[in-house]
Short mmCIF file of C-alpha atoms and ligand atoms in Angstrom, two decimals:
data_model
loop_
_atom_site.label_atom_id
_atom_site.label_comp_id
_atom_site.label_asym_id
_atom_site.label_seq_id
_atom_site.Cartn_x
_atom_site.Cartn_y
_atom_site.Cartn_z
CA MET A 1 -32.32 -90.63 -1.68
CA THR A 2 -30.17 -91.79 -4.58
CA ASP A 3 -26.42 -92.18 -4.69
CA THR A 4 -24.96 -90.03 -7.46
CA ASN A 5 -22.18 -92.58 -7.97
CA HIS A 6 -24.76 -95.06 -9.41
CA ARG A 7 -24.38 -96.06 -13.13
CA LYS A 8 -26.55 -93.69 -15.13
CA ILE A 9 -28.93 -95.55 -17.44
CA VAL A 10 -29.74 -93.62 -20.59
CA ILE A 11 -33.55 -93.25 -21.02
CA PHE A 12 -34.53 -93.37 -24.71
CA ASP A 13 -38.13 -92.38 -25.05
CA THR A 14 -39.99 -93.63 -28.09
CA THR A 15 -43.49 -92.26 -27.25
CA LEU A 16 -43.45 -90.15 -30.40
CA ARG A 17 -42.44 -93.08 -32.66
CA ASP A 18 -43.25 -96.58 -31.39
CA GLY A 19 -45.87 -95.08 -28.94
CA GLU A 20 -47.58 -93.23 -31.78
CA GLN A 21 -47.97 -96.60 -33.50
CA SER A 22 -50.76 -97.51 -31.08
CA PRO A 23 -53.96 -97.63 -33.02
CA GLY A 24 -55.63 -94.17 -32.92
CA ALA A 25 -52.76 -92.57 -31.01
CA SER A 26 -51.59 -90.39 -33.86
CA MET A 27 -50.78 -86.87 -32.78
CA ASN A 28 -50.66 -83.70 -34.76
CA LEU A 29 -47.61 -81.47 -35.04
CA ALA A 30 -48.53 -79.13 -32.29
CA GLU A 31 -49.18 -82.08 -29.96
CA LYS A 32 -45.83 -83.69 -30.87
CA MET A 33 -44.08 -80.46 -30.05
CA GLU A 34 -45.82 -80.23 -26.72
CA VAL A 35 -44.96 -83.81 -25.86
CA ALA A 36 -41.31 -83.42 -26.97
CA GLN A 37 -40.83 -80.36 -24.75
CA ALA A 38 -42.43 -82.22 -21.89
CA LEU A 39 -39.97 -85.11 -22.40
CA VAL A 40 -36.97 -82.61 -22.26
CA ASP A 41 -38.51 -81.25 -18.99
CA LEU A 42 -38.91 -84.78 -17.73
CA GLY A 43 -35.14 -85.26 -18.26
CA VAL A 44 -35.17 -88.04 -20.87
CA ASP A 45 -31.77 -88.42 -22.59
CA VAL A 46 -32.91 -89.37 -26.10
CA ILE A 47 -36.30 -88.67 -27.85
CA GLU A 48 -37.12 -90.75 -30.73
CA ALA A 49 -39.22 -88.23 -32.62
CA GLY A 50 -40.48 -90.38 -35.53
CA PHE A 51 -39.71 -92.33 -38.71
CA PRO A 52 -39.04 -89.60 -41.26
CA ILE A 53 -39.54 -91.69 -44.44
CA ALA A 54 -42.92 -93.09 -43.21
CA SER A 55 -44.93 -90.04 -44.24
CA PRO A 56 -44.65 -86.29 -44.88
CA GLY A 57 -46.31 -85.68 -41.56
CA ASP A 58 -43.69 -87.79 -39.72
CA PHE A 59 -40.81 -86.06 -41.57
CA GLU A 60 -42.19 -82.67 -40.71
CA ALA A 61 -42.59 -83.49 -37.02
CA VAL A 62 -39.05 -84.85 -36.71
CA ARG A 63 -37.58 -81.84 -38.53
CA GLU A 64 -39.55 -79.34 -36.39
CA ILE A 65 -38.63 -81.11 -33.15
CA ALA A 66 -34.94 -81.32 -34.28
CA ASN A 67 -34.84 -77.64 -35.20
CA THR A 68 -36.46 -76.31 -32.10
CA VAL A 69 -36.30 -78.65 -29.15
CA ARG A 70 -33.06 -78.37 -27.12
CA GLY A 71 -31.71 -80.32 -24.16
CA SER A 72 -32.08 -83.97 -25.32
CA VAL A 73 -30.60 -86.04 -28.19
CA ILE A 74 -33.21 -86.13 -31.08
CA CYS A 75 -33.31 -89.37 -32.96
CA GLY A 76 -35.02 -90.48 -36.21
CA LEU A 77 -35.71 -94.08 -37.31
CA ALA A 78 -34.66 -95.56 -40.70
CA ARG A 79 -34.48 -98.96 -42.23
CA CYS A 80 -31.04 -100.00 -43.49
CA ARG A 81 -31.86 -98.46 -46.92
CA PRO A 82 -30.09 -95.46 -48.46
CA ALA A 83 -33.40 -93.47 -49.06
CA ASP A 84 -34.48 -94.01 -45.44
CA ILE A 85 -31.19 -92.91 -44.01
CA ASP A 86 -30.87 -89.86 -46.26
CA ARG A 87 -34.38 -88.79 -45.35
CA ALA A 88 -33.76 -89.29 -41.69
CA TRP A 89 -30.65 -87.05 -41.85
CA GLU A 90 -32.55 -84.41 -43.88
CA ALA A 91 -35.08 -84.18 -40.99
CA LEU A 92 -32.45 -84.33 -38.18
CA GLN A 93 -29.64 -82.11 -39.31
CA GLY A 94 -30.97 -79.10 -37.38
CA ALA A 95 -30.80 -80.88 -34.03
CA GLU A 96 -28.44 -79.84 -31.32
CA HIS A 97 -27.62 -83.45 -30.71
CA PRO A 98 -28.85 -85.73 -33.56
CA ARG A 99 -28.92 -89.51 -33.68
CA ILE A 100 -29.81 -91.78 -36.55
CA HIS A 101 -31.33 -95.13 -35.56
CA VAL A 102 -31.09 -97.84 -38.27
CA PHE A 103 -32.73 -101.25 -37.87
CA LEU A 104 -32.87 -104.49 -39.81
CA ALA A 105 -34.55 -107.81 -38.79
CA THR A 106 -32.15 -110.69 -37.94
CA SER A 107 -34.37 -113.59 -36.77
CA ALA A 108 -34.73 -116.64 -39.05
CA VAL A 109 -38.50 -116.05 -39.44
CA HIS A 110 -37.95 -112.45 -40.60
CA ARG A 111 -34.90 -113.38 -42.77
CA GLU A 112 -36.86 -116.09 -44.57
CA HIS A 113 -40.36 -114.75 -44.86
CA LYS A 114 -40.14 -110.92 -44.66
CA LEU A 115 -36.70 -110.02 -46.10
CA ARG A 116 -35.80 -113.17 -48.07
CA MET A 117 -32.18 -112.66 -47.24
CA GLY A 118 -29.42 -114.97 -46.05
CA LYS A 119 -27.26 -114.29 -43.00
CA GLU A 120 -24.46 -112.88 -45.12
CA GLU A 121 -26.69 -110.49 -46.85
CA ILE A 122 -28.23 -109.35 -43.56
CA ILE A 123 -24.73 -108.52 -42.17
CA GLN A 124 -23.85 -106.72 -45.38
CA HIS A 125 -27.02 -104.55 -45.33
CA ALA A 126 -26.60 -103.82 -41.62
CA VAL A 127 -22.96 -102.74 -42.12
CA GLU A 128 -23.79 -100.63 -45.16
CA GLY A 129 -26.79 -98.92 -43.29
CA VAL A 130 -24.65 -98.15 -40.23
CA ARG A 131 -21.81 -96.85 -42.48
CA ARG A 132 -24.16 -94.57 -44.46
CA ALA A 133 -25.63 -93.21 -41.16
CA VAL A 134 -22.13 -92.63 -39.71
CA GLY A 135 -21.34 -90.62 -42.89
CA TYR A 136 -23.83 -88.08 -41.69
CA CYS A 137 -23.69 -88.24 -37.94
CA SER A 138 -21.42 -89.61 -35.27
CA ASN A 139 -24.22 -90.72 -33.03
CA VAL A 140 -25.67 -93.96 -34.61
CA GLU A 141 -27.84 -96.64 -33.11
CA PHE A 142 -28.34 -100.00 -34.67
CA SER A 143 -31.18 -102.42 -33.83
CA PRO A 144 -31.38 -106.07 -34.97
CA GLU A 145 -35.13 -106.27 -35.13
CA ASP A 146 -36.59 -109.40 -33.41
CA ALA A 147 -33.22 -109.84 -31.63
CA SER A 148 -34.73 -111.92 -28.85
CA ARG A 149 -35.76 -114.60 -31.35
CA THR A 150 -32.48 -114.48 -33.27
CA GLU A 151 -29.95 -117.36 -32.94
CA MET A 152 -27.41 -116.21 -30.30
CA ASP A 153 -24.30 -116.88 -32.47
CA PHE A 154 -25.63 -114.89 -35.34
CA LEU A 155 -26.79 -112.06 -33.00
CA CYS A 156 -23.25 -111.80 -31.71
CA GLU A 157 -21.91 -111.70 -35.33
CA VAL A 158 -24.35 -108.94 -36.40
CA VAL A 159 -23.70 -106.84 -33.24
CA GLU A 160 -19.98 -107.06 -33.67
CA ALA A 161 -20.20 -106.07 -37.34
CA ALA A 162 -22.46 -103.13 -36.58
CA ILE A 163 -20.09 -101.80 -33.90
CA ASP A 164 -17.08 -102.22 -36.28
CA ALA A 165 -19.06 -100.18 -38.87
CA GLY A 166 -19.42 -97.41 -36.31
CA ALA A 167 -22.67 -97.96 -34.29
CA THR A 168 -22.33 -96.16 -30.94
CA THR A 169 -25.43 -97.79 -29.45
CA VAL A 170 -26.60 -101.30 -30.21
CA ASN A 171 -30.24 -101.92 -29.18
CA ILE A 172 -31.62 -105.33 -28.55
CA PRO A 173 -35.41 -105.30 -29.30
CA ASP A 174 -37.84 -107.92 -28.10
CA THR A 175 -40.02 -106.93 -30.99
CA VAL A 176 -42.90 -109.26 -30.36
CA GLY A 177 -42.76 -109.36 -26.55
CA TYR A 178 -41.54 -113.01 -26.45
CA ALA A 179 -38.67 -112.77 -23.92
CA THR A 180 -38.78 -113.53 -20.27
CA PRO A 181 -36.56 -111.82 -17.64
CA ALA A 182 -34.14 -114.70 -17.35
CA HIS A 183 -34.03 -114.97 -21.12
CA MET A 184 -33.33 -111.26 -21.55
CA TYR A 185 -30.64 -111.29 -18.88
CA LYS A 186 -28.89 -114.17 -20.72
CA VAL A 187 -29.03 -112.31 -24.10
CA ILE A 188 -27.46 -109.18 -22.69
CA ASP A 189 -25.01 -111.12 -20.57
CA THR A 190 -23.89 -113.27 -23.53
CA LEU A 191 -23.42 -110.20 -25.75
CA ARG A 192 -21.32 -108.56 -23.12
CA ASN A 193 -19.13 -111.66 -22.71
CA ARG A 194 -18.87 -112.85 -26.35
CA VAL A 195 -18.81 -109.75 -28.54
CA PRO A 196 -15.13 -108.55 -28.53
CA ASN A 197 -15.78 -104.91 -29.38
CA ILE A 198 -18.91 -104.56 -27.14
CA ASP A 199 -17.18 -101.89 -24.93
CA ARG A 200 -17.12 -99.49 -27.87
CA ALA A 201 -20.96 -99.22 -27.81
CA VAL A 202 -23.74 -98.67 -25.34
CA LEU A 203 -25.84 -101.76 -25.05
CA SER A 204 -29.55 -101.02 -25.07
CA VAL A 205 -32.86 -102.85 -24.66
CA HIS A 206 -36.39 -102.26 -26.23
CA CYS A 207 -39.15 -104.53 -24.85
CA HIS A 208 -42.69 -104.99 -25.99
CA ASN A 209 -45.42 -106.03 -23.55
CA ASP A 210 -47.25 -108.90 -25.30
CA LEU A 211 -46.71 -111.22 -22.36
CA GLY A 212 -46.98 -108.35 -19.72
CA MET A 213 -43.25 -108.58 -19.10
CA ALA A 214 -41.77 -105.50 -20.87
CA VAL A 215 -40.79 -103.74 -17.66
CA ALA A 216 -39.43 -106.86 -16.00
CA ASN A 217 -37.45 -107.69 -19.13
CA SER A 218 -35.97 -104.12 -19.35
CA LEU A 219 -34.88 -104.30 -15.74
CA ALA A 220 -33.35 -107.74 -16.21
CA ALA A 221 -31.35 -106.22 -19.10
CA VAL A 222 -30.19 -103.40 -16.88
CA GLU A 223 -29.16 -105.99 -14.27
CA ALA A 224 -27.14 -107.85 -16.92
CA GLY A 225 -25.35 -104.54 -17.82
CA ALA A 226 -27.50 -102.76 -20.43
CA GLY A 227 -26.75 -99.01 -20.36
CA GLN A 228 -29.90 -97.76 -22.22
CA VAL A 229 -33.56 -98.58 -21.92
CA GLU A 230 -36.10 -97.68 -24.69
CA CYS A 231 -39.61 -97.10 -23.34
CA THR A 232 -42.68 -94.95 -23.67
CA VAL A 233 -44.82 -92.78 -21.38
CA ASN A 234 -47.77 -94.86 -20.04
CA GLY A 235 -46.30 -97.85 -21.86
CA ILE A 236 -48.20 -97.02 -25.07
CA GLY A 237 -47.10 -98.62 -28.31
CA GLU A 238 -47.75 -101.32 -30.88
CA ARG A 239 -50.24 -103.96 -29.69
CA ALA A 240 -49.85 -104.42 -25.91
CA GLY A 241 -47.35 -101.51 -25.86
CA ASN A 242 -43.71 -100.88 -24.85
CA GLY A 243 -42.03 -100.89 -21.53
CA SER A 244 -43.52 -98.10 -19.39
CA LEU A 245 -41.02 -95.32 -18.76
CA GLU A 246 -42.47 -94.33 -15.38
CA GLU A 247 -42.31 -97.92 -14.04
CA ILE A 248 -38.76 -98.46 -15.22
CA VAL A 249 -37.60 -95.11 -13.86
CA MET A 250 -39.24 -95.59 -10.50
CA ALA A 251 -38.15 -99.17 -10.14
CA LEU A 252 -34.54 -98.16 -10.67
CA ARG A 253 -34.87 -95.27 -8.28
CA THR A 254 -36.81 -97.08 -5.58
CA ARG A 255 -34.55 -100.17 -5.80
CA HIS A 256 -31.27 -98.44 -6.36
CA ASP A 257 -29.95 -100.54 -3.52
CA PHE A 258 -30.34 -103.57 -5.81
CA TYR A 259 -29.83 -102.21 -9.37
CA GLN A 260 -27.02 -99.79 -8.38
CA ALA A 261 -28.29 -97.68 -11.21
CA ASP A 262 -30.34 -94.57 -11.75
CA THR A 263 -31.55 -92.20 -14.48
CA ARG A 264 -31.61 -88.38 -15.00
CA VAL A 265 -35.42 -88.34 -15.03
CA VAL A 266 -37.06 -85.74 -12.85
CA SER A 267 -39.58 -88.02 -11.16
CA GLN A 268 -41.90 -85.20 -10.11
CA ARG A 269 -42.67 -84.61 -13.80
CA LEU A 270 -43.92 -88.24 -14.31
CA VAL A 271 -47.57 -87.59 -13.48
CA PRO A 272 -47.92 -84.30 -15.53
CA THR A 273 -46.15 -86.00 -18.51
CA SER A 274 -48.41 -89.08 -18.25
CA ARG A 275 -51.44 -86.81 -18.14
CA LEU A 276 -50.29 -84.88 -21.22
CA VAL A 277 -49.66 -88.05 -23.20
CA SER A 278 -53.04 -89.47 -22.24
CA SER A 279 -54.77 -86.30 -23.12
CA VAL A 280 -53.13 -85.86 -26.54
CA THR A 281 -53.51 -89.54 -27.57
CA GLY A 282 -56.94 -90.13 -26.01
CA ILE A 283 -55.54 -93.38 -24.42
CA LEU A 284 -56.72 -93.43 -20.85
CA VAL A 285 -54.44 -94.57 -18.03
CA GLN A 286 -56.03 -97.46 -16.12
CA ARG A 287 -56.84 -96.49 -12.47
CA ASN A 288 -54.58 -99.13 -10.96
CA LYS A 289 -51.60 -98.48 -13.30
CA ALA A 290 -48.42 -98.48 -11.30
CA ILE A 291 -46.85 -95.03 -10.54
CA VAL A 292 -49.26 -92.76 -12.50
CA GLY A 293 -52.71 -94.44 -12.16
CA GLN A 294 -55.39 -92.52 -10.12
CA ASN A 295 -55.33 -95.31 -7.43
CA ALA A 296 -51.61 -95.87 -7.37
CA PHE A 297 -51.34 -94.27 -3.94
CA ALA A 298 -54.90 -94.72 -2.67
CA HIS A 299 -55.15 -96.85 0.46
CA GLU A 300 -58.55 -98.43 0.98
CA ALA A 301 -58.03 -100.96 3.74
CA GLY A 302 -58.40 -99.67 7.29
CA ILE A 303 -55.29 -101.41 8.50
CA HIS A 304 -53.29 -99.77 5.70
CA GLN A 305 -54.82 -96.28 6.32
CA ASP A 306 -54.01 -96.61 10.00
CA GLY A 307 -50.38 -97.61 9.23
CA ILE A 308 -49.99 -94.75 6.73
CA LEU A 309 -51.14 -92.19 9.28
CA LYS A 310 -48.70 -93.52 11.90
CA GLU A 311 -45.70 -93.81 9.53
CA PRO A 312 -46.16 -93.45 5.68
CA SER A 313 -43.38 -95.94 4.97
CA THR A 314 -45.30 -98.77 6.52
CA TYR A 315 -47.25 -99.17 3.31
CA GLU A 316 -45.72 -96.65 0.86
CA ILE A 317 -42.50 -97.39 -0.92
CA MET A 318 -42.68 -94.12 -2.83
CA ARG A 319 -44.18 -90.77 -1.90
CA PRO A 320 -47.03 -89.51 -4.14
CA GLU A 321 -45.24 -86.08 -4.44
CA ASP A 322 -42.11 -87.80 -5.66
CA VAL A 323 -43.87 -88.85 -8.88
CA GLY A 324 -45.72 -85.62 -9.24
CA PHE A 325 -49.08 -86.10 -7.58
CA ALA A 326 -50.20 -82.75 -6.00
CA LYS A 327 -50.12 -83.07 -2.28
CA THR A 328 -53.60 -81.70 -1.88
CA ASP A 329 -56.57 -81.39 -4.25
CA LEU A 330 -57.13 -77.65 -3.41
CA VAL A 331 -60.51 -76.36 -4.43
CA LEU A 332 -60.74 -73.10 -6.31
CA GLY A 333 -63.99 -71.17 -6.99
CA LYS A 334 -65.33 -68.10 -8.77
CA HIS A 335 -63.62 -65.77 -6.38
CA SER A 336 -60.18 -67.26 -6.91
CA GLY A 337 -57.81 -64.96 -8.69
CA ARG A 338 -55.36 -65.42 -11.52
CA ALA A 339 -52.43 -65.85 -9.05
CA ALA A 340 -54.20 -68.79 -7.30
CA LEU A 341 -54.81 -70.38 -10.73
CA ALA A 342 -51.15 -69.85 -11.76
CA ASP A 343 -50.06 -71.36 -8.46
CA ARG A 344 -52.28 -74.50 -8.95
CA ALA A 345 -51.15 -74.91 -12.60
CA LYS A 346 -47.51 -74.83 -11.46
CA ALA A 347 -48.15 -77.34 -8.70
CA LEU A 348 -49.83 -79.64 -11.29
CA GLY A 349 -46.63 -79.31 -13.39
CA TYR A 350 -47.73 -76.96 -16.16
CA THR A 351 -45.63 -73.96 -17.18
CA LEU A 352 -47.89 -71.34 -18.81
CA SER A 353 -46.86 -68.37 -20.75
CA ALA A 354 -48.63 -65.02 -19.74
CA GLU A 355 -50.83 -65.37 -22.81
CA GLN A 356 -51.76 -68.95 -22.07
CA LEU A 357 -52.54 -68.06 -18.43
CA LYS A 358 -54.82 -65.24 -19.61
CA GLU A 359 -56.69 -67.57 -21.86
CA VAL A 360 -56.98 -70.39 -19.27
CA PHE A 361 -58.09 -67.81 -16.69
CA GLU A 362 -60.98 -66.72 -19.04
CA GLN A 363 -62.07 -70.21 -19.45
CA PHE A 364 -61.76 -70.79 -15.73
CA LYS A 365 -64.18 -67.95 -15.02
CA ILE A 366 -66.73 -69.32 -17.42
CA LEU A 367 -66.40 -72.72 -15.75
CA ALA A 368 -66.63 -71.24 -12.29
CA ASP A 369 -70.00 -69.74 -13.21
CA LYS A 370 -71.28 -73.21 -14.09
CA LYS A 371 -69.84 -75.23 -11.18
CA LYS A 372 -69.07 -74.08 -7.60
CA GLU A 373 -65.90 -76.01 -6.88
CA ILE A 374 -63.06 -76.32 -9.31
CA TYR A 375 -60.70 -79.21 -8.69
CA ASP A 376 -57.19 -80.08 -9.96
CA GLY A 377 -58.70 -82.40 -12.61
CA ASP A 378 -60.87 -79.47 -13.96
CA ILE A 379 -57.79 -77.14 -14.09
CA ALA A 380 -55.67 -79.77 -15.83
CA SER A 381 -58.27 -80.31 -18.50
CA LEU A 382 -58.82 -76.61 -19.01
CA ILE A 383 -55.02 -76.18 -19.52
CA GLU A 384 -54.83 -79.11 -21.86
CA GLN A 385 -57.72 -77.92 -23.95
CA GLN A 386 -56.13 -74.47 -24.12
CA ILE A 387 -52.47 -75.35 -24.89
CA LEU A 388 -53.40 -78.11 -27.29
CA SER A 389 -56.24 -76.58 -29.15
CA VAL A 390 -53.96 -75.29 -31.97
CA ALA A 391 -54.98 -75.19 -35.60
CA GLU A 392 -58.44 -76.89 -35.24
CA LEU A 393 -60.13 -76.65 -38.65
CA TRP A 394 -63.66 -76.75 -37.13
CA SER A 395 -64.79 -75.52 -33.76
CA PHE A 396 -67.93 -75.98 -31.80
CA ASP A 397 -70.44 -73.13 -31.45
CA SER A 398 -73.80 -74.20 -30.08
CA TYR A 399 -76.49 -76.84 -30.27
CA GLU A 400 -80.13 -77.52 -29.35
CA VAL A 401 -81.80 -80.98 -29.29
CA THR A 402 -85.37 -81.74 -28.71
CA THR A 403 -86.07 -85.38 -28.05
CA GLY A 404 -87.91 -87.90 -25.85
CA THR A 405 -88.72 -91.55 -25.44
CA GLY A 406 -89.76 -93.12 -28.76
CA LYS A 407 -89.13 -89.74 -30.63
CA ILE A 408 -86.68 -88.97 -33.43
CA PRO A 409 -84.49 -86.12 -32.17
CA GLN A 410 -84.66 -82.67 -33.71
CA VAL A 411 -81.20 -81.14 -33.75
CA ARG A 412 -79.91 -77.64 -34.56
CA LEU A 413 -76.18 -77.45 -34.73
CA THR A 414 -73.81 -74.51 -35.42
CA ILE A 415 -70.06 -74.99 -35.89
CA ARG A 416 -67.35 -72.65 -37.11
CA ARG A 417 -64.58 -72.86 -39.60
CA GLY A 418 -62.45 -69.77 -38.79
CA GLU A 419 -64.77 -66.83 -39.11
CA GLU A 420 -67.35 -68.70 -41.21
CA GLU A 421 -70.38 -70.24 -39.49
CA ALA A 422 -72.08 -73.39 -40.64
CA SER A 423 -75.52 -74.41 -39.32
CA THR A 424 -77.97 -77.18 -39.96
CA THR A 425 -81.32 -78.35 -38.55
CA MET A 426 -82.06 -82.09 -38.95
CA GLN A 427 -84.49 -84.70 -37.64
CA CYS A 428 -82.35 -87.84 -37.30
CA GLY A 429 -80.61 -90.35 -35.02
CA ASP A 430 -81.32 -92.71 -32.24
CA GLY A 431 -80.78 -90.11 -29.50
CA PRO A 432 -79.28 -86.65 -28.86
CA VAL A 433 -75.60 -87.71 -29.24
CA ASP A 434 -76.28 -89.74 -32.42
CA ALA A 435 -78.23 -86.81 -33.90
CA ILE A 436 -75.31 -84.38 -33.12
CA PHE A 437 -72.77 -86.72 -34.69
CA LEU A 438 -74.93 -86.97 -37.80
CA ALA A 439 -75.21 -83.22 -38.04
CA ILE A 440 -71.49 -82.83 -37.68
CA GLU A 441 -70.94 -85.38 -40.58
CA GLU A 442 -73.41 -83.45 -42.63
CA LEU A 443 -71.76 -80.08 -41.97
CA THR A 444 -68.15 -81.20 -42.36
CA GLY A 445 -68.62 -83.69 -45.09
CA THR A 446 -66.53 -86.16 -43.11
CA PHE A 447 -68.29 -89.45 -42.69
CA VAL A 448 -67.00 -92.04 -40.19
CA VAL A 449 -67.85 -95.25 -38.40
CA CYS A 450 -68.00 -94.72 -34.60
CA LYS A 451 -66.14 -97.54 -32.94
CA ASP A 452 -66.10 -96.49 -29.32
CA PHE A 453 -67.70 -93.80 -27.13
CA GLN A 454 -66.86 -93.27 -23.46
CA VAL A 455 -68.15 -90.68 -20.97
CA HIS A 456 -66.76 -90.17 -17.51
CA SER A 457 -66.49 -87.41 -15.04
CA VAL A 458 -63.20 -85.41 -14.72
CA THR A 459 -63.74 -84.80 -10.98
CA VAL A 460 -66.35 -85.54 -8.30
CA GLY A 461 -69.85 -84.11 -7.77
CA LYS A 462 -73.11 -83.94 -9.76
CA ASP A 463 -71.89 -80.81 -11.50
CA ALA A 464 -68.55 -82.45 -12.52
CA GLN A 465 -67.31 -81.86 -15.98
CA GLY A 466 -67.92 -84.80 -18.36
CA GLU A 467 -65.06 -85.99 -20.44
CA VAL A 468 -66.08 -87.78 -23.72
CA LEU A 469 -63.63 -89.87 -25.71
CA VAL A 470 -64.64 -91.13 -29.12
CA GLU A 471 -62.83 -93.51 -31.47
CA VAL A 472 -63.86 -93.45 -35.17
CA GLU A 473 -62.68 -95.11 -38.30
CA HIS A 474 -62.15 -93.19 -41.49
CA GLU A 475 -60.77 -94.84 -44.71
CA GLY A 476 -59.26 -97.70 -42.78
CA ARG A 477 -57.59 -95.58 -40.13
CA THR A 478 -58.46 -95.05 -36.44
CA TYR A 479 -58.79 -91.55 -35.01
CA ARG A 480 -59.65 -90.47 -31.48
CA GLY A 481 -61.30 -87.35 -30.22
CA ARG A 482 -61.73 -85.79 -26.77
CA GLY A 483 -64.13 -83.18 -25.53
CA VAL A 484 -64.84 -81.72 -22.01
CA SER A 485 -67.78 -79.78 -20.78
CA THR A 486 -70.23 -79.64 -17.84
CA ASP A 487 -72.84 -80.66 -20.48
CA SER A 488 -72.12 -84.16 -21.64
CA VAL A 489 -74.00 -83.72 -25.03
CA GLU A 490 -71.71 -80.67 -25.64
CA ALA A 491 -68.67 -82.61 -24.62
CA SER A 492 -69.77 -85.35 -27.07
CA ALA A 493 -70.04 -82.76 -29.87
CA LYS A 494 -66.57 -81.42 -29.07
CA ALA A 495 -65.03 -84.92 -28.96
CA PHE A 496 -66.58 -85.93 -32.37
CA LEU A 497 -65.37 -82.53 -33.90
CA ASN A 498 -61.89 -83.17 -32.39
CA ALA A 499 -61.79 -86.45 -34.22
CA VAL A 500 -62.96 -84.88 -37.48
CA ASN A 501 -60.29 -82.27 -37.09
CA ARG A 502 -57.62 -84.94 -36.69
CA ILE A 503 -58.94 -86.54 -39.91
CA ALA A 504 -58.76 -83.21 -41.73
CA ALA A 505 -55.19 -82.68 -40.47
CA VAL A 506 -54.09 -85.91 -42.10
CA THR A 507 -56.20 -85.85 -45.27
CA ARG A 508 -56.10 -82.15 -46.17
O1 LIG B 601 -39.89 -103.26 -31.70
C1 LIG B 601 -38.88 -103.11 -32.50
O2 LIG B 601 -38.24 -103.95 -32.98
C2 LIG B 601 -38.66 -101.69 -32.91
C3 LIG B 601 -37.43 -101.44 -33.61
C4 LIG B 601 -37.58 -100.51 -34.80
C5 LIG B 601 -36.36 -101.05 -32.73
O3 LIG B 601 -39.42 -100.83 -32.64
ZN1 LIG B 602 -40.75 -101.52 -30.94
#
């Protein structure tokens, strides 16, 4: 389908850094490791694993990923400050292919109000930052933050100085999502034509989606000659998010006739990776999201369905299986064996160790006793719960609630902390879910404000598993939790405990 002679665009994934900056999207170490490995399997060239100086947790995650994940460049972010750069290198030095990414704002508004620095000082700091990073590592990226609102002459000057100082990639961020495609094309084109040493570095683009144009702007930059695109899975990130990796990759692949460019991404891994990121962050993918949304390939209109049956290319510009949607939603049941489960897991894009398969199979049998038909969505959520349920401080055991219209619920809840059991009986709350949340707060000593609560079914049917997503606020920070069960009250308890566990992981 694609011509191997096409220019290869470097895909720089920042799901673990800029993506994690979405409110409530914080991931624990085990989740970050899982996502990092999935990104390698997806074929991304560079993984921005975090901002090491930001917190001990960020440092630990970058170090762990650098020490263990192989196959992609591992990058850490740093401001143009010695302490940041030293810390980034401390975290990255175990990487097979490390990269230090230094950034400094260059636009007038940032120079005057945030940094209180003149143009000369900005250039001096940028050069010193790049030089210090080059002292540690030959692969150095420099970003003039808010580049799209920086005066073009000054941007050219900064970029030239950064390349002279040793930057091997220069990234042009549209930090506040202000650019338009024509604007972005012009910025990249001007840099390519006016910066004399531009051929010594890869020119990159990093777009935010405040005006809904992040993907269009990224593609315009590629059209103008950019060789690297920074993006995130599902487009998660600060505010309205970053450019969405799956959309950029599939636009380049589907329209290679136009862009004459492609990436190394294994497109069949897009849906499994999207599902994983959604599951660990608790940020749902909208149904009509391009490429990975549930409806992305669903044809409703009769004329369309008729056309598809006659010849799929009448209405389909990509095949669902090319982006990793399983061809059929095969139904498994209580008589299905381990081999059938392993086969389905593989088709859904999960690689399970023998130990993980054993554990998922046990849960599968329990679920099969509760519901007759087990769909792909059920299997995906069983696997995700299994492979991601590492190091949870508290786990759910059992509950009972008695309630009715106009009555205050009576709740008995048991949870576990390792081998220890903690139980309480309370009369409280506005309904069964509220009562369980209050009982969990009482038992764990973690008190939160519940900001959002959503229940939806994982698959079809009255016996479908319910997935509950909660968003809570604790000491000014947002945390999410997710729980799945055929009983939606139990799923609520699990989701709330999951959020409490995330709080414990940060505050312990
Ligand atoms: O949006 C931005 O400017 C950034 C930089 C750190 C590259 O994320
Ligand atoms: Zn950004």
